[in-house]
Short mmCIF file of C-alpha atoms in Angstrom, two decimals:
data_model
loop_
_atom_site.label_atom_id
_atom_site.label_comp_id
_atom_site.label_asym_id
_atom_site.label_seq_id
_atom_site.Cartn_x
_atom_site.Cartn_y
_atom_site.Cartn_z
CA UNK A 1 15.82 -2.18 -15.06
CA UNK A 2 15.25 1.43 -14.88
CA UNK A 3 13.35 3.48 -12.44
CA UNK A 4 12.37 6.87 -12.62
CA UNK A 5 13.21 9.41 -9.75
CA UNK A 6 9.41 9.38 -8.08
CA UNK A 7 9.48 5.05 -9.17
CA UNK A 8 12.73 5.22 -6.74
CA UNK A 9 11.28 7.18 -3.77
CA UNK A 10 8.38 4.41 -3.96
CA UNK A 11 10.93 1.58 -3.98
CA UNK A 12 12.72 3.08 -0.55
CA UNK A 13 9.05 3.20 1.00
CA UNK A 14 8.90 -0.56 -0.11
CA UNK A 15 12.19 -0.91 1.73
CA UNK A 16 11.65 0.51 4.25
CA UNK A 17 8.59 -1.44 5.22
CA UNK A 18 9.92 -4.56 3.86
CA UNK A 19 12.41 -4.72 6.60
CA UNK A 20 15.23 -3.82 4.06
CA UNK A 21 18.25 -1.58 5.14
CA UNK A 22 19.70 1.05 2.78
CA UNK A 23 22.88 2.44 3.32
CA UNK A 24 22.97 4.56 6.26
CA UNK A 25 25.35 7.06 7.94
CA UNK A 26 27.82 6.69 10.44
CA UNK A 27 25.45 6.27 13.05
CA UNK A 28 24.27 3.08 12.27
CA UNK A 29 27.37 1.69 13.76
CA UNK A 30 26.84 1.21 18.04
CA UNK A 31 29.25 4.16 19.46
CA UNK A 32 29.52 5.87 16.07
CA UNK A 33 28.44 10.18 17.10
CA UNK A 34 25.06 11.03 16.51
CA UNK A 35 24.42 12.58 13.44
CA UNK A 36 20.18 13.06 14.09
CA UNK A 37 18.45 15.68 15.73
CA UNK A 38 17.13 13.96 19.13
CA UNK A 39 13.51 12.53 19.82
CA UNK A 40 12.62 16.20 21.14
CA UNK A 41 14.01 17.94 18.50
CA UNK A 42 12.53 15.67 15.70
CA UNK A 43 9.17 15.07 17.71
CA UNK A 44 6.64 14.94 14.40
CA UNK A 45 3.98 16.71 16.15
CA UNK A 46 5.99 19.39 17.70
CA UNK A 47 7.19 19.87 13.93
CA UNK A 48 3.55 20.16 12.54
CA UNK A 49 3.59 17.84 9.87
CA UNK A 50 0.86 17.38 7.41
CA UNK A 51 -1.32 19.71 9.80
CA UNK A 52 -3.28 22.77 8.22
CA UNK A 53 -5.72 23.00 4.98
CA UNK A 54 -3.64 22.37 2.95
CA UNK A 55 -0.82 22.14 5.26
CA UNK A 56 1.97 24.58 4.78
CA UNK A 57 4.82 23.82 1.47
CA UNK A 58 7.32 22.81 3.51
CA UNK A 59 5.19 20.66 6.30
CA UNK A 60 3.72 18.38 3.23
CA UNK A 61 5.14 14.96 2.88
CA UNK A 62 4.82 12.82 -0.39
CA UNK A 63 5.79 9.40 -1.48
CA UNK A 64 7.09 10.76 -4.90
CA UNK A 65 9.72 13.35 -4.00
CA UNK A 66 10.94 11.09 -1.44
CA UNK A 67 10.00 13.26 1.51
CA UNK A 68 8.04 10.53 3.45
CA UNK A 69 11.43 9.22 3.87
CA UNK A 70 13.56 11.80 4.87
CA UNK A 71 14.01 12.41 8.50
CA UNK A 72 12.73 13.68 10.47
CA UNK A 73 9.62 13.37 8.32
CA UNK A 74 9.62 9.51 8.28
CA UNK A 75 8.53 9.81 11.92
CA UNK A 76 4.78 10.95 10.88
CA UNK A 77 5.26 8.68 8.05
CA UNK A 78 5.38 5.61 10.12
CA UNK A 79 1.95 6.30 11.78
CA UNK A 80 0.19 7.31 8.54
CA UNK A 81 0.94 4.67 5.85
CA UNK A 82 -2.34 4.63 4.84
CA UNK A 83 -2.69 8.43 3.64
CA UNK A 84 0.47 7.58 1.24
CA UNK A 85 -0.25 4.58 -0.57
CA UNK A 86 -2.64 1.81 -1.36
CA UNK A 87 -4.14 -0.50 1.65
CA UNK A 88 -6.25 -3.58 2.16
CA UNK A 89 -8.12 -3.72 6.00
CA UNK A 90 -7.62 -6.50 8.49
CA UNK A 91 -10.81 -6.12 10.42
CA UNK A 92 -11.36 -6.77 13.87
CA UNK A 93 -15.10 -8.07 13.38
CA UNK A 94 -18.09 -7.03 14.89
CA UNK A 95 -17.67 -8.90 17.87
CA UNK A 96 -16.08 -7.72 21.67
CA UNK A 97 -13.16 -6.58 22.29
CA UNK A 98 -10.57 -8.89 24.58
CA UNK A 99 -9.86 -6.13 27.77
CA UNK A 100 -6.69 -6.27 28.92
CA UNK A 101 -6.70 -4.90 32.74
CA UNK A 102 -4.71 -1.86 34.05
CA UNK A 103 -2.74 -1.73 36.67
CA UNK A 104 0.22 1.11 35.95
CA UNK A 105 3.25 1.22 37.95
CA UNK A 106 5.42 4.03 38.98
CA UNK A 107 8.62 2.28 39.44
CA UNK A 108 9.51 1.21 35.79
CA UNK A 109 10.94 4.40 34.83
CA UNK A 110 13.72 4.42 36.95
CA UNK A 111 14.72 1.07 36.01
CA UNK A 112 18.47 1.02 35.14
CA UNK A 113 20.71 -1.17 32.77
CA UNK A 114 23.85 -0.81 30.92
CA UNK A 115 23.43 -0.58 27.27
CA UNK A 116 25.94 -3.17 25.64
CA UNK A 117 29.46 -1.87 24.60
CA UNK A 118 28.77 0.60 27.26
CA UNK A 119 30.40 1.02 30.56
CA UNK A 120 27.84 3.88 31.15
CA UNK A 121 24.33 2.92 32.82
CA UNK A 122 20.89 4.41 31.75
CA UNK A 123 16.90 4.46 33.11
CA UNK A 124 14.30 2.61 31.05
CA UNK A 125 13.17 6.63 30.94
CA UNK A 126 16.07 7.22 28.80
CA UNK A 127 16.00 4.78 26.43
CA UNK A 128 12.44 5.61 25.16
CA UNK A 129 13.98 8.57 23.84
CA UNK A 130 17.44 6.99 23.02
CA UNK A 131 15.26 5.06 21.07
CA UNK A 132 12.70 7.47 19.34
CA UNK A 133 10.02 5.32 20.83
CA UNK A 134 6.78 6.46 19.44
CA UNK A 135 4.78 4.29 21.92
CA UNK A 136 4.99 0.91 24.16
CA UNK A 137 3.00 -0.90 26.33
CA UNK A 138 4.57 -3.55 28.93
CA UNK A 139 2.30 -6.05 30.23
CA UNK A 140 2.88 -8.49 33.27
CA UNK A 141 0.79 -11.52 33.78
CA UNK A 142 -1.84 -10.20 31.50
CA UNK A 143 -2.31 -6.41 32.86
CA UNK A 144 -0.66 -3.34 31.55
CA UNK A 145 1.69 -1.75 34.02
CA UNK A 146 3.08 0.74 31.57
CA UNK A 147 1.67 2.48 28.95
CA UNK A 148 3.50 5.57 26.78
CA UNK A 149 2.75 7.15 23.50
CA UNK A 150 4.47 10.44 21.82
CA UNK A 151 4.85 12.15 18.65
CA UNK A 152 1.91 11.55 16.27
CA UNK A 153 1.19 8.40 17.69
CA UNK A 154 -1.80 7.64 19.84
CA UNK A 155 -3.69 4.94 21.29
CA UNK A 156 -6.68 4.59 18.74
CA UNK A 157 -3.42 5.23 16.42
CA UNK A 158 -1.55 2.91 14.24
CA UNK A 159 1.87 1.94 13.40
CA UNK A 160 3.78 0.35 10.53
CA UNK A 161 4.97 -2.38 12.08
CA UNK A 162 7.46 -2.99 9.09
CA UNK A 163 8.60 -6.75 9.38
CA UNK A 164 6.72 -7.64 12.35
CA UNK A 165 4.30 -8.53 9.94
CA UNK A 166 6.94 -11.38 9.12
CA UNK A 167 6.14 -12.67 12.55
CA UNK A 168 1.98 -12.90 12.23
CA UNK A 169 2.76 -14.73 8.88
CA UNK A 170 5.16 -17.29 10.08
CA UNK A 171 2.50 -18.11 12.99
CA UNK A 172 0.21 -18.54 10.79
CA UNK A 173 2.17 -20.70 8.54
CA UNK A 174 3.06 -22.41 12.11
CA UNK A 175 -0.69 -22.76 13.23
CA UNK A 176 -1.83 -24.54 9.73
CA UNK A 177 1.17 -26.84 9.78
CA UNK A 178 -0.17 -27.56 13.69
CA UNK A 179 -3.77 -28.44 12.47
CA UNK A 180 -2.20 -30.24 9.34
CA UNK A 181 -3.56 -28.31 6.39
CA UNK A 182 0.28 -27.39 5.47
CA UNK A 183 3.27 -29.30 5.31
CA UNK A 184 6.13 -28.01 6.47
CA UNK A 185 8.22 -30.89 4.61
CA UNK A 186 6.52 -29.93 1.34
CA UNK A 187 8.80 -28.49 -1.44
CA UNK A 188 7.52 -25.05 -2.00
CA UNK A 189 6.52 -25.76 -5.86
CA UNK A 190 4.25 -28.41 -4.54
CA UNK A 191 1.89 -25.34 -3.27
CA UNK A 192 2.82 -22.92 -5.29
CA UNK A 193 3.84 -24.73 -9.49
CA UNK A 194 4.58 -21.33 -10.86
CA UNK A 195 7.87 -21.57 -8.31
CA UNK A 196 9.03 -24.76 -9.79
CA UNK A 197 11.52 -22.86 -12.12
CA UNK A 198 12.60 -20.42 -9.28
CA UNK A 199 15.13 -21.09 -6.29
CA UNK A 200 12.14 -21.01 -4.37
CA UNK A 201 11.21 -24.14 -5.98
CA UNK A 202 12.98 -26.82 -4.53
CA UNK A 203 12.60 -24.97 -0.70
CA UNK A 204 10.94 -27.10 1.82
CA UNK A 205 8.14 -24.97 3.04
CA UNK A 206 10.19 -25.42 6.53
CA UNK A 207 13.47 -23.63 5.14
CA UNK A 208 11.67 -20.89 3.68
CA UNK A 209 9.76 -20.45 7.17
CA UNK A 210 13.38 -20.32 8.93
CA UNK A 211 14.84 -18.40 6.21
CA UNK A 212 17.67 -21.13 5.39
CA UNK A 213 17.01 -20.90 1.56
CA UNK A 214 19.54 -20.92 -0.93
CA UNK A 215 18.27 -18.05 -3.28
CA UNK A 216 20.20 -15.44 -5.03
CA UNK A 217 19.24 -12.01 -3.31
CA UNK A 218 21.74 -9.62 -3.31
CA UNK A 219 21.17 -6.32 -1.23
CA UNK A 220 23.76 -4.20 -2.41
CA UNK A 221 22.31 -0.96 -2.96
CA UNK A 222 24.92 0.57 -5.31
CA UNK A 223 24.05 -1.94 -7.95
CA UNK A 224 20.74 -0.59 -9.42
CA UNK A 225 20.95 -4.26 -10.65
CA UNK A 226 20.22 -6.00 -7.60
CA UNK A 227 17.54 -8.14 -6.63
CA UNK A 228 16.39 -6.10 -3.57
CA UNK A 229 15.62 -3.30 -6.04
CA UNK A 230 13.72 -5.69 -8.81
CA UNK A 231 11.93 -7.17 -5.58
CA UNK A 232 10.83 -3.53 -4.41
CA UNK A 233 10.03 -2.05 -7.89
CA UNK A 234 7.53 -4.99 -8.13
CA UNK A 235 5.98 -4.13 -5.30
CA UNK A 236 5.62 -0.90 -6.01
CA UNK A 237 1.96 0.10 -6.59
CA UNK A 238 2.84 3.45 -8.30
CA UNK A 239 2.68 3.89 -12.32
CA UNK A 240 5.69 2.58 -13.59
CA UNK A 241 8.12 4.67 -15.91
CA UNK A 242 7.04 4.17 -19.60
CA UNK A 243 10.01 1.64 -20.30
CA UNK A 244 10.53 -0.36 -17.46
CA UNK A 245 10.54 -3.98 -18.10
CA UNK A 246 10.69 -5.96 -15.05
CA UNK A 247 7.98 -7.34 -12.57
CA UNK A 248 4.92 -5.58 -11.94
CA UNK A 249 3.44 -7.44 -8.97
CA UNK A 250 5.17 -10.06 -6.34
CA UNK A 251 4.04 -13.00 -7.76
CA UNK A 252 6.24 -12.10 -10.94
CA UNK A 253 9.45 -10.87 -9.01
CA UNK A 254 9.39 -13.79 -6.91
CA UNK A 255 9.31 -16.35 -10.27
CA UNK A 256 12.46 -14.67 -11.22
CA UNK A 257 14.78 -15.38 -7.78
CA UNK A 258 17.26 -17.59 -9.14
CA UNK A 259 19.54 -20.18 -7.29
CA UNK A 260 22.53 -19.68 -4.87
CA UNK A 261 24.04 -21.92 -1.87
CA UNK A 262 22.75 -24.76 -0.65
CA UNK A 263 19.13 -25.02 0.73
CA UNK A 264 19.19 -25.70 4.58
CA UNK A 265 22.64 -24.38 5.06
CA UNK A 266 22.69 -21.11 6.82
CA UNK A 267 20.63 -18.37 7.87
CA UNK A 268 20.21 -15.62 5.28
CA UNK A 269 17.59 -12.75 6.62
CA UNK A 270 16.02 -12.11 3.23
CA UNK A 271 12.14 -10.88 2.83
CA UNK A 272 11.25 -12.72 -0.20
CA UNK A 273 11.24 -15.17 2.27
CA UNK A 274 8.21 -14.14 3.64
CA UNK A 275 6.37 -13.16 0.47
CA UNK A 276 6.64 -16.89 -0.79
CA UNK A 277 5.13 -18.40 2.57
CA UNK A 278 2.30 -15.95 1.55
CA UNK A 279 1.98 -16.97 -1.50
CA UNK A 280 1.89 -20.67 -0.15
CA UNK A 281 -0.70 -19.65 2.61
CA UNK A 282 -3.01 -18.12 0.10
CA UNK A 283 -2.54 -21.25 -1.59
CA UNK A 284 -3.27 -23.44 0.79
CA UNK A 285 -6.80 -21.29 2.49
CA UNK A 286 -7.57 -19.74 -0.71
CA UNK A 287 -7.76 -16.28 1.07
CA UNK A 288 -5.08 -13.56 1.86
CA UNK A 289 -2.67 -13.39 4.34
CA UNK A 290 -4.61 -10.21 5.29
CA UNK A 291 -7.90 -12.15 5.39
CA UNK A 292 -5.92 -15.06 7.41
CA UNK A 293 -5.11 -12.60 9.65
CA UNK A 294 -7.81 -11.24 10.49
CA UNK A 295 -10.03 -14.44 10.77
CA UNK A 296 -7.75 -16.76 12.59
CA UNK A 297 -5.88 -13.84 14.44
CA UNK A 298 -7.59 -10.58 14.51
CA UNK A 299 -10.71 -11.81 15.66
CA UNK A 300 -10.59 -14.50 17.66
CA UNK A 301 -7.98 -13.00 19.58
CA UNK A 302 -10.51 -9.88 19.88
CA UNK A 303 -8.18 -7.05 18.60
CA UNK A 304 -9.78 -3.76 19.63
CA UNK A 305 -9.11 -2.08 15.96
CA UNK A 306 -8.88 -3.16 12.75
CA UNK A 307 -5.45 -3.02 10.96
CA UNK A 308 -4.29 -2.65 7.47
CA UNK A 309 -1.72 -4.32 5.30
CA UNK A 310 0.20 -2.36 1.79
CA UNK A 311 -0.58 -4.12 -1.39
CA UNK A 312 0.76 -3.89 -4.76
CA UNK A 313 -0.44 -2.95 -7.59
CA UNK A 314 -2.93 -6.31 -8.20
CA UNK A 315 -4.07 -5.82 -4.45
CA UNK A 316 -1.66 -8.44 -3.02
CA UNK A 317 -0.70 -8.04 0.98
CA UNK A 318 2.99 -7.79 1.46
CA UNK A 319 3.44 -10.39 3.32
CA UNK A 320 7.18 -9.08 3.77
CA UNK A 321 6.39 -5.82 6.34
CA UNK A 322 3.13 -4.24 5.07
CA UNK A 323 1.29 -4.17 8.20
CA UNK A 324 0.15 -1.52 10.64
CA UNK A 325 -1.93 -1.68 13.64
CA UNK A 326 -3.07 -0.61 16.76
CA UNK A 327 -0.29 -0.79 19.96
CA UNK A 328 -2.47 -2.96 22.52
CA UNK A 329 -3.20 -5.57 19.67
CA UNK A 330 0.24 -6.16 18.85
CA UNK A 331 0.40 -6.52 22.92
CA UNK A 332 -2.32 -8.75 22.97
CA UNK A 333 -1.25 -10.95 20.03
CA UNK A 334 2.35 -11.30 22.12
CA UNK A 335 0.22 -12.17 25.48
CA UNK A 336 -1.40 -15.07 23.34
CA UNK A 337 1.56 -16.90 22.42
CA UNK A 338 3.34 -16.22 25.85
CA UNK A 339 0.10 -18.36 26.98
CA UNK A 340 0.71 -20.81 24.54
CA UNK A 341 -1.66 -19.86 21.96
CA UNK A 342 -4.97 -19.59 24.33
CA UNK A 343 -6.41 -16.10 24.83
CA UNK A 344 -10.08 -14.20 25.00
CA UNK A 345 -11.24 -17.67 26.34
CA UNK A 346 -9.88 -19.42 23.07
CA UNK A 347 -7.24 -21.63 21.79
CA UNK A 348 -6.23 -19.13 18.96
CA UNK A 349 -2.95 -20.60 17.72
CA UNK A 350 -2.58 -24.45 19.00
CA UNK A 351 -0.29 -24.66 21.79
CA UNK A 352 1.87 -27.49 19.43
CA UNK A 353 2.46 -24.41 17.18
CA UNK A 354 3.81 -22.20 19.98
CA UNK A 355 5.88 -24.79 21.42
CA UNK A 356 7.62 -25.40 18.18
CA UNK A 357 8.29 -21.18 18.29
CA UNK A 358 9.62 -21.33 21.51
CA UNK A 359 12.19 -23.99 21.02
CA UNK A 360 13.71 -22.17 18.22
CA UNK A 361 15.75 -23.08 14.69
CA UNK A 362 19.08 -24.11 14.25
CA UNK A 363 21.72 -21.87 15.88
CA UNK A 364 24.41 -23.17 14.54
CA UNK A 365 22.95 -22.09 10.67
CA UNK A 366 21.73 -18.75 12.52
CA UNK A 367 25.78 -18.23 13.46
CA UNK A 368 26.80 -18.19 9.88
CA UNK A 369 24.95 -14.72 9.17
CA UNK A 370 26.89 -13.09 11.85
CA UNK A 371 24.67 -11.21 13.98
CA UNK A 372 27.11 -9.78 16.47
CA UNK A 373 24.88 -8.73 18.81
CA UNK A 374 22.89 -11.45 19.01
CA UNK A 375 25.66 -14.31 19.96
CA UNK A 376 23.14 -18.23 20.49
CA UNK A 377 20.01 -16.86 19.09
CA UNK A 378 18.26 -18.19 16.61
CA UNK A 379 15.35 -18.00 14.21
CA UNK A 380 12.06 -20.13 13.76
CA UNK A 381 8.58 -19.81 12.15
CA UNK A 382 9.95 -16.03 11.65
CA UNK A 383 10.15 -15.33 15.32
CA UNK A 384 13.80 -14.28 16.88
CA UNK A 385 14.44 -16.66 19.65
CA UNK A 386 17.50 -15.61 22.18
CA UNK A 387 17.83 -18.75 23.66
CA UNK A 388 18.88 -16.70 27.07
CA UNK A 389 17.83 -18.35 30.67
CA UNK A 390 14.26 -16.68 30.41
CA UNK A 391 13.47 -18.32 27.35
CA UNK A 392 12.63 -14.96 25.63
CA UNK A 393 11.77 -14.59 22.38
CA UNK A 394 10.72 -11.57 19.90
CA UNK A 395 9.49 -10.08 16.87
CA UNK A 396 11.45 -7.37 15.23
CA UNK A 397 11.13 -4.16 12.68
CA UNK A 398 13.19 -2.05 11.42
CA UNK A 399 13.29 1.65 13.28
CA UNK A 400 12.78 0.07 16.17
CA UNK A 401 9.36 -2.38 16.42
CA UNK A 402 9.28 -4.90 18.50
CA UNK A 403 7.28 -7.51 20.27
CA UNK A 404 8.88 -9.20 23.06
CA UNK A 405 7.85 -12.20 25.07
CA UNK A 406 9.82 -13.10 28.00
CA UNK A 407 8.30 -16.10 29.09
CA UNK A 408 9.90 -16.30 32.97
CA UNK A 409 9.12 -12.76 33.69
CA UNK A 410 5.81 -13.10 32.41
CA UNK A 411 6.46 -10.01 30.38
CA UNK A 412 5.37 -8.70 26.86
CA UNK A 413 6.58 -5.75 25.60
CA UNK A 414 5.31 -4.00 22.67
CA UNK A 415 6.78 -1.13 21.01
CA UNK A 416 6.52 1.08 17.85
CA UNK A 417 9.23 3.38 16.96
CA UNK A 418 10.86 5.69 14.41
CA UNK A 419 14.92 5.44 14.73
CA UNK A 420 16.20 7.63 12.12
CA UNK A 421 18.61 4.58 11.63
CA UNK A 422 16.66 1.14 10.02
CA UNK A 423 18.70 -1.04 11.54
CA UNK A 424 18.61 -2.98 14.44
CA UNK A 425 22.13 -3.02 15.32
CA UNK A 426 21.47 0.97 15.88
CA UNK A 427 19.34 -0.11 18.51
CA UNK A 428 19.84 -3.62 20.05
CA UNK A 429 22.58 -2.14 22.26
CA UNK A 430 19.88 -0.07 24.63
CA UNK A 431 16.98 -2.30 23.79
CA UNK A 432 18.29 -5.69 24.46
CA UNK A 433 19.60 -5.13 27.79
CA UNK A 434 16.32 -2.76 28.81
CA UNK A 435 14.11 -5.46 28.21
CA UNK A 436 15.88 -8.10 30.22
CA UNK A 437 16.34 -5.64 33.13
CA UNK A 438 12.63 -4.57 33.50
CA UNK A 439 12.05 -8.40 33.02
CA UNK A 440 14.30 -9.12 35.95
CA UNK A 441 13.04 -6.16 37.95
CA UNK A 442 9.55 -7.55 37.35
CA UNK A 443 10.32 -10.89 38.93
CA UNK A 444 11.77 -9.29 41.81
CA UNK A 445 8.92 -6.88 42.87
CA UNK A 446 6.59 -10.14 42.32
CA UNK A 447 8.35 -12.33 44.97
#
């Protein structure tokens, strides 16, 4: 396969959404220096990006010179997918929107925690910017009591939420296996016959929903030969250099994944993952994940904006980490399945559904993959489940998004952010332990 240079700055966009990791300085590693310029310094609107008519040479940012990705310029990027490349809406509908009351404290701030490997304790203050937080909203027992947005971002804004999306997709492959339109049992070529050749083939819908299939997916990035490049030059809705041979959309790459391990054996985060229990929900509803969304999610749940998904180049959703939306609706969507499923005066994802989230996958398979900082989690219906004695559970995004539901607390936390580092590890050390302290503080004030 060979890409040309703007066909490669595409393919890191794809990456980057997907969820996907490139290699990554020093920094990635927890106590490694800092080798960024600091939320202040990098702030996107205190830089000017994209602003002016046309906007100054060296302010523009384009997918095909690679600047979109290049920080600090990938912090406007995040909140303006849609002015780069190709999108398909999620509406909202035409119908209310579900409020969600205010009540703002002025004691979360001060909140302190010690980030892990740290001997060192911070405020919640701090780690907004320790975190390049580009907004979050905390709710408690339904009402937002804290509310920040900076850079670019704003409240009628939105966000790639990068694979977060995973998470909506997975409930929604959760909620039809709940009403019994999809089983779970169900070999994945039994949906979907063009898979039958593929390692995806002989999946059970259920191991390809807890990401414990055996597929060959290599994500070494020095080998322009390896799968996580064919997978994101596929998805790549820009023109093609004249003689490259491989897939054009996802449905192609994903016929190509060929066989490796054992099926059911161990954890292995890998996207394709998600863009074949797409495939099998489209399959199953006859409509897009991005039309699924927004009718069994979006609406009934009564989002207050629509959101949008990237495509390829056919039109198809990626499934994988396409979406972007609004702040509060990600909030919202987390306040539903903390109340098993019912919100807006609905059931909107069967309660069965969230229970099965809740008690979470195999940990001994989700060992095997060697998460160090995340020791007894595990991973079900594409939800991160910790397992810890709130019962917490979470979506996460690369750069920092992240929906978290602390079910004891009574706490969501939503939050969109542009880490110059992809990787989680970069920031699980400040995040993990800041959620479960405002969760305990919250429980305290409320007794």
């Amino acid at each position: 396969m060979k890409l040309c240079p703007s066909s490669l700055a595409a393919v890191a966009l794809v990456l980057t959404v997907a969820g996907v990791v490139a290699a990554q300085p020093s920094a990635e590693r927890p106590g490694a220096p800092a080798a960024w310029p600091d939320a202040q310094a990098s702030d996107p609107a205190r830089l000017g990006w994209m602003v002016g008519s046309p906007p100054p040479p060296d302010r523009i940012i384009r997918i095909d010179d690679g600047s979109y990705w290049r920080f600090p310029a990938l912090r406007w990027t995040v909140s303006n997918f849609r002015q780069l490349m190709p999108t398909v809406g999620v509406p909202r509908g035409l119908g209310p929107v579900a409020p969600l009351p205010v009540a703002l404290r002025d004691d979360i701030d001060r909140v302190r925690f010690t980030p892990l490997g740290s001997d060192r304790s911070m405020t919640w203050r701090e780690s907004l910017d320790a975190n390049y937080t580009d907004g979050i909203v905390v709710l408690h027992r339904g009402r937002i009591v804290y509310e920040r947005y900076f850079g670019v971002l704003k409240r009628e804004g939105q966000h790639g939420a990068m694979s977060v999306t995973k998470t909506f997709v997975g409930t929604l492959a959760a909620l039809l296996a709940a009403e019994g339109r999809l089983d779970s049992a169900r070999r994945v070529d039994h949906y979907v016959p063009e898979l039958a050749a593929s390692a995806f083939g002989s999946a059970t819908v259920r191991q390809v929903m807890d990401m414990t299939t055996g597929i060959r997916f290599s994500e070494d990035y020095a080998d322009p030969n390896a799968e996580v490049w064919a997978h994101a030059a596929a998805g790549n809705p820009l023109p093609k250099a004249r003689d490259y041979t491989g897939p054009r959309t996802y449905f192609e790459f994903l016929q190509t994944v060929k066989s490796e391990g054992a099926h059911g054996e161990a954890f292995h985060y890998r996207t394709a993952n998600t863009d074949v229990l797409g495939w099998v929900l489209a399959r199953v509803t006859g409509k897009s994940v991005a039309q699924l969304l927004s009718e069994r999610i979006w609406i009934p749940m009564g989002a207050e904006q629509d959101a949008y998904m990237a495509v390829d180049s056919i039109g198809t959703p990626f499934a994988g980490g396409g979406l972007s939306a609004g702040l509060r609706d990600l909030a919202r969507f987390g306040e539903m399945i903390r109340n098993n499923g019912a919100f807006n005066g609905r059931q909107v994802v069967p309660a069965a559904a969230v229970a099965d989230i809740r008690r979470g996958g195999g940990r001994a398979e989700f060992a095997k993959a060697g998460y160090a900082l995340l020791p007894g989690w595990s991973y079900r219906n594409m939800w991160w489940v910790t397992h810890n004695e709130h019962g917490a559970f979470a979506a996460r995004g690369v750069h920092g998004q992240a929906i978290y539901v602390d079910p004891k607390a009574e706490m969501v936390i939503a939050r969109f952010a542009s880490h110059p580092v992809a990787g989680n590890a970069a920031l699980d050390p400040t995040s993990l332990p800041a959620f479960h302290a405002l969760a305990r503080h919250l429980i305290a004030a409320a007794r």
